[in-house]
Amino acid sequence: MKQSKGNEAVKITAAYLGGEVKVPSSKSIGHRILICAALADGESCITGINMSKDIQATMEALSALGATILRGNASDSSTYIVRGIRREVNLKDPIIINCYESGSTLRFLLPVGLSISDKLTFIGEGRLIERPIDEYFPIFKACQINWNYSGQLPIDLEGYLKAGQYSLSGAVSSQYTTGMLLAAPLWHGDTEISIQGKMESQGYLDLTH
């Protein structure tokens, strides 16, 4: 095929293109799968994790809560072995969890942490310290969890979350609902989570349940 380009003729020849493209893994899935593996019994092998500061924050937080996370292969930085949190182990109180700048780590692990330990302090860096977590406070109050919070991180918490009926707004971040969904299997009894209004981030919830 010839195509005129001004006074110059350009020849275009059909050709086969082939090769291999490695697609980066989803950070959203990475957070969730690491948390699920840490909450599961026994040992899990996870492949395809793309390391980032946010994923590192979740790994360190889960380790603080009692999980063991190891590189699965010295030559493969995307494979990790996760040994689940042993419920019978008494963790040192209070547990300090540094979320760095990861909003997912903070909002996912607030309910998860309060299902494992009754004394927690969450800290962060950068703009994360000002990110809102207000949706959780009615739930904390319902569970008689005490907190010390000045409107920005750190937040000190004392108490356990438990099974019950909870309501969350669909107009705010789905990270709150995701955190509750991840933690709910740890509670004794059935839990009902109702969403008020339209859920704006349904796709992220679909990743979780």
PDB file of C-alpha atoms in Angstrom:
ATOM      1  CA  MET A   1       0.000   0.000   0.000  1.00  0.00           C
ATOM      2  CA  LYS A   2       1.322   3.403  -0.959  1.00  0.00           C
ATOM      3  CA  GLN A   3       0.212   6.620   0.644  1.00  0.00           C
ATOM      4  CA  SER A   4       1.120  10.051  -0.612  1.00  0.00           C
ATOM      5  CA  LYS A   5       2.707  12.404   1.864  1.00  0.00           C
ATOM      6  CA  GLY A   6       3.102  15.686   0.061  1.00  0.00           C
ATOM      7  CA  ASN A   7       5.503  14.962  -2.790  1.00  0.00           C
ATOM      8  CA  GLU A   8       6.937  11.920  -1.004  1.00  0.00           C
ATOM      9  CA  ALA A   9       5.510   8.397  -1.358  1.00  0.00           C
ATOM     10  CA  VAL A  10       5.355   6.318   1.826  1.00  0.00           C
ATOM     11  CA  LYS A  11       5.169   2.538   1.484  1.00  0.00           C
ATOM     12  CA  ILE A  12       3.274   0.643   4.214  1.00  0.00           C
ATOM     13  CA  THR A  13       3.879  -3.083   4.373  1.00  0.00           C
ATOM     14  CA  ALA A  14       1.777  -5.505   6.419  1.00  0.00           C
ATOM     15  CA  ALA A  15       3.746  -7.337   9.103  1.00  0.00           C
ATOM     16  CA  TYR A  16       3.146  -9.653  12.041  1.00  0.00           C
ATOM     17  CA  LEU A  17       3.813  -8.278  15.486  1.00  0.00           C
ATOM     18  CA  GLY A  18       4.331 -10.707  18.347  1.00  0.00           C
ATOM     19  CA  GLY A  19       5.733 -10.773  21.822  1.00  0.00           C
ATOM     20  CA  GLU A  20       4.878 -10.897  25.477  1.00  0.00           C
ATOM     21  CA  VAL A  21       3.468  -8.065  27.543  1.00  0.00           C
ATOM     22  CA  LYS A  22       3.451  -8.291  31.325  1.00  0.00           C
ATOM     23  CA  VAL A  23       0.454  -6.431  32.742  1.00  0.00           C
ATOM     24  CA  PRO A  24       1.023  -4.883  36.192  1.00  0.00           C
ATOM     25  CA  SER A  25      -1.165  -6.355  38.901  1.00  0.00           C
ATOM     26  CA  SER A  26      -3.955  -4.348  40.513  1.00  0.00           C
ATOM     27  CA  LYS A  27      -2.994  -2.599  43.734  1.00  0.00           C
ATOM     28  CA  SER A  28      -6.631  -2.778  44.844  1.00  0.00           C
ATOM     29  CA  ILE A  29      -6.606  -6.557  44.483  1.00  0.00           C
ATOM     30  CA  GLY A  30      -3.174  -6.740  46.095  1.00  0.00           C
ATOM     31  CA  HIS A  31      -4.387  -5.161  49.344  1.00  0.00           C
ATOM     32  CA  ARG A  32      -7.398  -7.446  49.505  1.00  0.00           C
ATOM     33  CA  ILE A  33      -5.648 -10.701  48.711  1.00  0.00           C
ATOM     34  CA  LEU A  34      -2.900 -10.050  51.264  1.00  0.00           C
ATOM     35  CA  ILE A  35      -5.479  -9.308  53.971  1.00  0.00           C
ATOM     36  CA  CYS A  36      -7.525 -12.389  53.099  1.00  0.00           C
ATOM     37  CA  ALA A  37      -4.409 -14.581  53.181  1.00  0.00           C
ATOM     38  CA  ALA A  38      -3.375 -13.135  56.546  1.00  0.00           C
ATOM     39  CA  LEU A  39      -6.828 -13.861  58.000  1.00  0.00           C
ATOM     40  CA  ALA A  40      -6.957 -17.396  56.589  1.00  0.00           C
ATOM     41  CA  ASP A  41      -5.699 -20.446  58.434  1.00  0.00           C
ATOM     42  CA  GLY A  42      -2.428 -22.003  57.355  1.00  0.00           C
ATOM     43  CA  GLU A  43      -0.109 -20.808  54.621  1.00  0.00           C
ATOM     44  CA  SER A  44      -0.938 -19.128  51.313  1.00  0.00           C
ATOM     45  CA  CYS A  45       1.250 -18.487  48.275  1.00  0.00           C
ATOM     46  CA  ILE A  46       0.446 -15.295  46.377  1.00  0.00           C
ATOM     47  CA  THR A  47       1.979 -14.550  42.997  1.00  0.00           C
ATOM     48  CA  GLY A  48       1.883 -11.439  40.856  1.00  0.00           C
ATOM     49  CA  ILE A  49       2.143  -8.830  43.622  1.00  0.00           C
ATOM     50  CA  ASN A  50       3.585  -5.538  42.383  1.00  0.00           C
ATOM     51  CA  MET A  51       5.384  -3.934  45.301  1.00  0.00           C
ATOM     52  CA  SER A  52       4.576  -0.306  46.104  1.00  0.00           C
ATOM     53  CA  LYS A  53       4.671   1.861  49.219  1.00  0.00           C
ATOM     54  CA  ASP A  54       0.958   1.264  49.772  1.00  0.00           C
ATOM     55  CA  ILE A  55       1.289  -2.523  49.460  1.00  0.00           C
ATOM     56  CA  GLN A  56       4.318  -2.409  51.750  1.00  0.00           C
ATOM     57  CA  ALA A  57       2.222  -0.514  54.310  1.00  0.00           C
ATOM     58  CA  THR A  58      -0.417  -3.259  54.264  1.00  0.00           C
ATOM     59  CA  MET A  59       2.226  -5.975  54.576  1.00  0.00           C
ATOM     60  CA  GLU A  60       3.829  -4.285  57.568  1.00  0.00           C
ATOM     61  CA  ALA A  61       0.433  -3.698  59.188  1.00  0.00           C
ATOM     62  CA  LEU A  62      -0.537  -7.360  58.812  1.00  0.00           C
ATOM     63  CA  SER A  63       2.821  -8.404  60.220  1.00  0.00           C
ATOM     64  CA  ALA A  64       2.205  -6.173  63.245  1.00  0.00           C
ATOM     65  CA  LEU A  65      -1.127  -7.959  63.743  1.00  0.00           C
ATOM     66  CA  GLY A  66       0.597 -11.344  63.797  1.00  0.00           C
ATOM     67  CA  ALA A  67       0.853 -12.546  60.189  1.00  0.00           C
ATOM     68  CA  THR A  68       4.134 -13.726  58.704  1.00  0.00           C
ATOM     69  CA  ILE A  69       4.867 -12.525  55.170  1.00  0.00           C
ATOM     70  CA  LEU A  70       7.955 -13.809  53.372  1.00  0.00           C
ATOM     71  CA  ARG A  71       9.363 -13.526  49.875  1.00  0.00           C
ATOM     72  CA  GLY A  72       8.530 -16.767  48.127  1.00  0.00           C
ATOM     73  CA  ASN A  73      11.578 -16.725  45.891  1.00  0.00           C
ATOM     74  CA  ALA A  74      14.750 -14.692  46.129  1.00  0.00           C
ATOM     75  CA  SER A  75      14.709 -14.109  42.364  1.00  0.00           C
ATOM     76  CA  ASP A  76      10.983 -13.317  42.144  1.00  0.00           C
ATOM     77  CA  SER A  77       9.884 -10.118  43.851  1.00  0.00           C
ATOM     78  CA  SER A  78       6.209 -10.736  43.012  1.00  0.00           C
ATOM     79  CA  THR A  79       5.674 -13.977  44.977  1.00  0.00           C
ATOM     80  CA  TYR A  80       4.985 -14.022  48.715  1.00  0.00           C
ATOM     81  CA  ILE A  81       4.228 -16.670  51.311  1.00  0.00           C
ATOM     82  CA  VAL A  82       1.676 -15.531  53.893  1.00  0.00           C
ATOM     83  CA  ARG A  83       1.176 -17.433  57.142  1.00  0.00           C
ATOM     84  CA  GLY A  84      -2.148 -16.604  58.721  1.00  0.00           C
ATOM     85  CA  ILE A  85      -2.589 -14.789  62.013  1.00  0.00           C
ATOM     86  CA  ARG A  86      -2.817 -17.250  64.907  1.00  0.00           C
ATOM     87  CA  ARG A  87      -5.749 -16.224  67.079  1.00  0.00           C
ATOM     88  CA  GLU A  88      -4.376 -17.883  70.204  1.00  0.00           C
ATOM     89  CA  VAL A  89      -1.232 -15.743  70.269  1.00  0.00           C
ATOM     90  CA  ASN A  90      -1.392 -12.792  72.652  1.00  0.00           C
ATOM     91  CA  LEU A  91      -0.064  -9.782  70.801  1.00  0.00           C
ATOM     92  CA  LYS A  92       1.887  -7.073  72.538  1.00  0.00           C
ATOM     93  CA  ASP A  93      -0.344  -4.118  73.419  1.00  0.00           C
ATOM     94  CA  PRO A  94      -0.803  -1.590  72.082  1.00  0.00           C
ATOM     95  CA  ILE A  95      -0.112  -2.461  68.461  1.00  0.00           C
ATOM     96  CA  ILE A  96       1.110   0.514  66.448  1.00  0.00           C
ATOM     97  CA  ILE A  97       0.210   0.364  62.766  1.00  0.00           C
ATOM     98  CA  ASN A  98       1.890   2.812  60.418  1.00  0.00           C
ATOM     99  CA  CYS A  99      -0.221   3.198  57.271  1.00  0.00           C
ATOM    100  CA  TYR A 100       2.288   5.647  55.777  1.00  0.00           C
ATOM    101  CA  GLU A 101       0.246   7.368  53.020  1.00  0.00           C
ATOM    102  CA  SER A 102      -2.075   4.477  52.160  1.00  0.00           C
ATOM    103  CA  GLY A 103      -5.768   5.231  52.617  1.00  0.00           C
ATOM    104  CA  SER A 104      -6.654   1.638  51.724  1.00  0.00           C
ATOM    105  CA  THR A 105      -4.432   0.303  54.496  1.00  0.00           C
ATOM    106  CA  LEU A 106      -5.995   2.633  57.051  1.00  0.00           C
ATOM    107  CA  ARG A 107      -9.647   2.102  56.188  1.00  0.00           C
ATOM    108  CA  PHE A 108      -9.361  -1.632  55.498  1.00  0.00           C
ATOM    109  CA  LEU A 109      -7.401  -2.442  58.627  1.00  0.00           C
ATOM    110  CA  LEU A 110      -9.232  -0.313  61.188  1.00  0.00           C
ATOM    111  CA  PRO A 111     -12.047  -2.894  61.445  1.00  0.00           C
ATOM    112  CA  VAL A 112      -9.716  -5.837  60.838  1.00  0.00           C
ATOM    113  CA  GLY A 113      -7.332  -4.694  63.557  1.00  0.00           C
ATOM    114  CA  LEU A 114     -10.170  -4.157  66.034  1.00  0.00           C
ATOM    115  CA  SER A 115     -11.256  -7.747  65.392  1.00  0.00           C
ATOM    116  CA  ILE A 116      -7.828  -9.081  66.411  1.00  0.00           C
ATOM    117  CA  SER A 117      -6.519  -6.784  69.144  1.00  0.00           C
ATOM    118  CA  ASP A 118      -8.310  -4.535  71.633  1.00  0.00           C
ATOM    119  CA  LYS A 119      -5.559  -1.903  71.806  1.00  0.00           C
ATOM    120  CA  LEU A 120      -4.410  -0.251  68.608  1.00  0.00           C
ATOM    121  CA  THR A 121      -2.797   2.962  67.461  1.00  0.00           C
ATOM    122  CA  PHE A 122      -2.935   3.935  63.798  1.00  0.00           C
ATOM    123  CA  ILE A 123      -0.438   6.485  62.534  1.00  0.00           C
ATOM    124  CA  GLY A 124       0.341   7.811  59.066  1.00  0.00           C
ATOM    125  CA  GLU A 125       2.325  10.246  56.999  1.00  0.00           C
ATOM    126  CA  GLY A 126       1.736  13.043  54.524  1.00  0.00           C
ATOM    127  CA  ARG A 127      -1.847  13.874  53.612  1.00  0.00           C
ATOM    128  CA  LEU A 128      -3.146  10.602  55.013  1.00  0.00           C
ATOM    129  CA  ILE A 129      -3.140  12.009  58.534  1.00  0.00           C
ATOM    130  CA  GLU A 130      -5.962  14.363  57.444  1.00  0.00           C
ATOM    131  CA  ARG A 131      -8.025  11.800  55.508  1.00  0.00           C
ATOM    132  CA  PRO A 132     -11.476  11.345  57.093  1.00  0.00           C
ATOM    133  CA  ILE A 133     -12.463   8.161  58.923  1.00  0.00           C
ATOM    134  CA  ASP A 134     -15.731   9.550  60.332  1.00  0.00           C
ATOM    135  CA  GLU A 135     -17.920   6.767  58.917  1.00  0.00           C
ATOM    136  CA  TYR A 136     -16.451   4.359  61.436  1.00  0.00           C
ATOM    137  CA  PHE A 137     -17.233   6.353  64.571  1.00  0.00           C
ATOM    138  CA  PRO A 138     -20.937   5.368  64.861  1.00  0.00           C
ATOM    139  CA  ILE A 139     -19.832   1.734  64.526  1.00  0.00           C
ATOM    140  CA  PHE A 140     -17.152   2.163  67.190  1.00  0.00           C
ATOM    141  CA  LYS A 141     -19.720   3.759  69.482  1.00  0.00           C
ATOM    142  CA  ALA A 142     -22.181   0.908  68.939  1.00  0.00           C
ATOM    143  CA  CYS A 143     -19.454  -1.576  69.931  1.00  0.00           C
ATOM    144  CA  GLN A 144     -18.403   0.537  72.945  1.00  0.00           C
ATOM    145  CA  ILE A 145     -14.944   1.087  71.508  1.00  0.00           C
ATOM    146  CA  ASN A 146     -13.090   3.991  73.058  1.00  0.00           C
ATOM    147  CA  TRP A 147     -11.003   6.243  70.851  1.00  0.00           C
ATOM    148  CA  ASN A 148      -8.711   9.217  71.203  1.00  0.00           C
ATOM    149  CA  TYR A 149      -8.641  11.270  68.016  1.00  0.00           C
ATOM    150  CA  SER A 150      -8.047  14.962  67.394  1.00  0.00           C
ATOM    151  CA  GLY A 151      -9.409  15.010  63.836  1.00  0.00           C
ATOM    152  CA  GLN A 152      -6.227  13.685  62.292  1.00  0.00           C
ATOM    153  CA  LEU A 153      -3.937  10.725  62.855  1.00  0.00           C
ATOM    154  CA  PRO A 154      -2.800   9.251  65.162  1.00  0.00           C
ATOM    155  CA  ILE A 155      -5.888   7.551  66.537  1.00  0.00           C
ATOM    156  CA  ASP A 156      -5.782   5.373  69.655  1.00  0.00           C
ATOM    157  CA  LEU A 157      -8.476   2.709  69.991  1.00  0.00           C
ATOM    158  CA  GLU A 158      -9.472   0.313  72.736  1.00  0.00           C
ATOM    159  CA  GLY A 159     -12.087  -2.412  72.350  1.00  0.00           C
ATOM    160  CA  TYR A 160     -13.301  -5.051  69.912  1.00  0.00           C
ATOM    161  CA  LEU A 161     -15.672  -4.929  66.982  1.00  0.00           C
ATOM    162  CA  LYS A 162     -18.423  -7.525  67.068  1.00  0.00           C
ATOM    163  CA  ALA A 163     -21.219  -8.930  64.959  1.00  0.00           C
ATOM    164  CA  GLY A 164     -24.316  -6.795  64.533  1.00  0.00           C
ATOM    165  CA  GLN A 165     -26.321  -4.618  62.184  1.00  0.00           C
ATOM    166  CA  TYR A 166     -24.442  -1.690  60.693  1.00  0.00           C
ATOM    167  CA  SER A 167     -25.270   1.067  58.238  1.00  0.00           C
ATOM    168  CA  LEU A 168     -22.851   2.863  55.926  1.00  0.00           C
ATOM    169  CA  SER A 169     -23.362   5.575  53.346  1.00  0.00           C
ATOM    170  CA  GLY A 170     -22.941   4.650  49.699  1.00  0.00           C
ATOM    171  CA  ALA A 171     -22.025   8.242  48.844  1.00  0.00           C
ATOM    172  CA  VAL A 172     -18.618   8.086  50.533  1.00  0.00           C
ATOM    173  CA  SER A 173     -15.614   5.874  49.896  1.00  0.00           C
ATOM    174  CA  SER A 174     -16.338   2.154  49.489  1.00  0.00           C
ATOM    175  CA  GLN A 175     -13.195   1.523  51.533  1.00  0.00           C
ATOM    176  CA  TYR A 176     -15.289   1.697  54.713  1.00  0.00           C
ATOM    177  CA  THR A 177     -17.637  -1.042  53.536  1.00  0.00           C
ATOM    178  CA  THR A 178     -14.710  -3.089  52.258  1.00  0.00           C
ATOM    179  CA  GLY A 179     -13.046  -2.897  55.678  1.00  0.00           C
ATOM    180  CA  MET A 180     -16.212  -4.144  57.359  1.00  0.00           C
ATOM    181  CA  LEU A 181     -16.635  -6.967  54.826  1.00  0.00           C
ATOM    182  CA  LEU A 182     -13.056  -8.120  55.378  1.00  0.00           C
ATOM    183  CA  ALA A 183     -13.454  -8.100  59.157  1.00  0.00           C
ATOM    184  CA  ALA A 184     -16.971  -9.532  59.499  1.00  0.00           C
ATOM    185  CA  PRO A 185     -15.987 -13.237  59.120  1.00  0.00           C
ATOM    186  CA  LEU A 186     -13.876 -12.872  62.281  1.00  0.00           C
ATOM    187  CA  TRP A 187     -16.892 -12.021  64.449  1.00  0.00           C
ATOM    188  CA  HIS A 188     -19.068 -14.538  66.231  1.00  0.00           C
ATOM    189  CA  GLY A 189     -22.596 -14.449  64.830  1.00  0.00           C
ATOM    190  CA  ASP A 190     -24.210 -12.975  61.745  1.00  0.00           C
ATOM    191  CA  THR A 191     -23.612  -9.418  60.592  1.00  0.00           C
ATOM    192  CA  GLU A 192     -25.772  -7.285  58.346  1.00  0.00           C
ATOM    193  CA  ILE A 193     -24.273  -4.274  56.555  1.00  0.00           C
ATOM    194  CA  SER A 194     -26.778  -1.997  54.861  1.00  0.00           C
ATOM    195  CA  ILE A 195     -25.803   0.683  52.357  1.00  0.00           C
ATOM    196  CA  GLN A 196     -27.720   3.935  52.504  1.00  0.00           C
ATOM    197  CA  GLY A 197     -28.252   5.533  49.095  1.00  0.00           C
ATOM    198  CA  LYS A 198     -26.570   4.561  45.849  1.00  0.00           C
ATOM    199  CA  MET A 199     -23.215   2.810  46.122  1.00  0.00           C
ATOM    200  CA  GLU A 200     -20.880   4.949  44.036  1.00  0.00           C
ATOM    201  CA  SER A 201     -18.014   2.438  43.888  1.00  0.00           C
ATOM    202  CA  GLN A 202     -19.769  -0.876  43.348  1.00  0.00           C
ATOM    203  CA  GLY A 203     -16.858  -2.253  41.334  1.00  0.00           C
ATOM    204  CA  TYR A 204     -14.518  -2.071  44.322  1.00  0.00           C
ATOM    205  CA  LEU A 205     -17.005  -3.951  46.503  1.00  0.00           C
ATOM    206  CA  ASP A 206     -17.275  -6.603  43.796  1.00  0.00           C
ATOM    207  CA  LEU A 207     -13.528  -7.177  44.244  1.00  0.00           C
ATOM    208  CA  THR A 208     -14.094  -7.956  47.914  1.00  0.00           C
ATOM    209  CA  HIS A 209     -17.091 -10.269  48.132  1.00  0.00           C
TER     210      HIS A 209
END
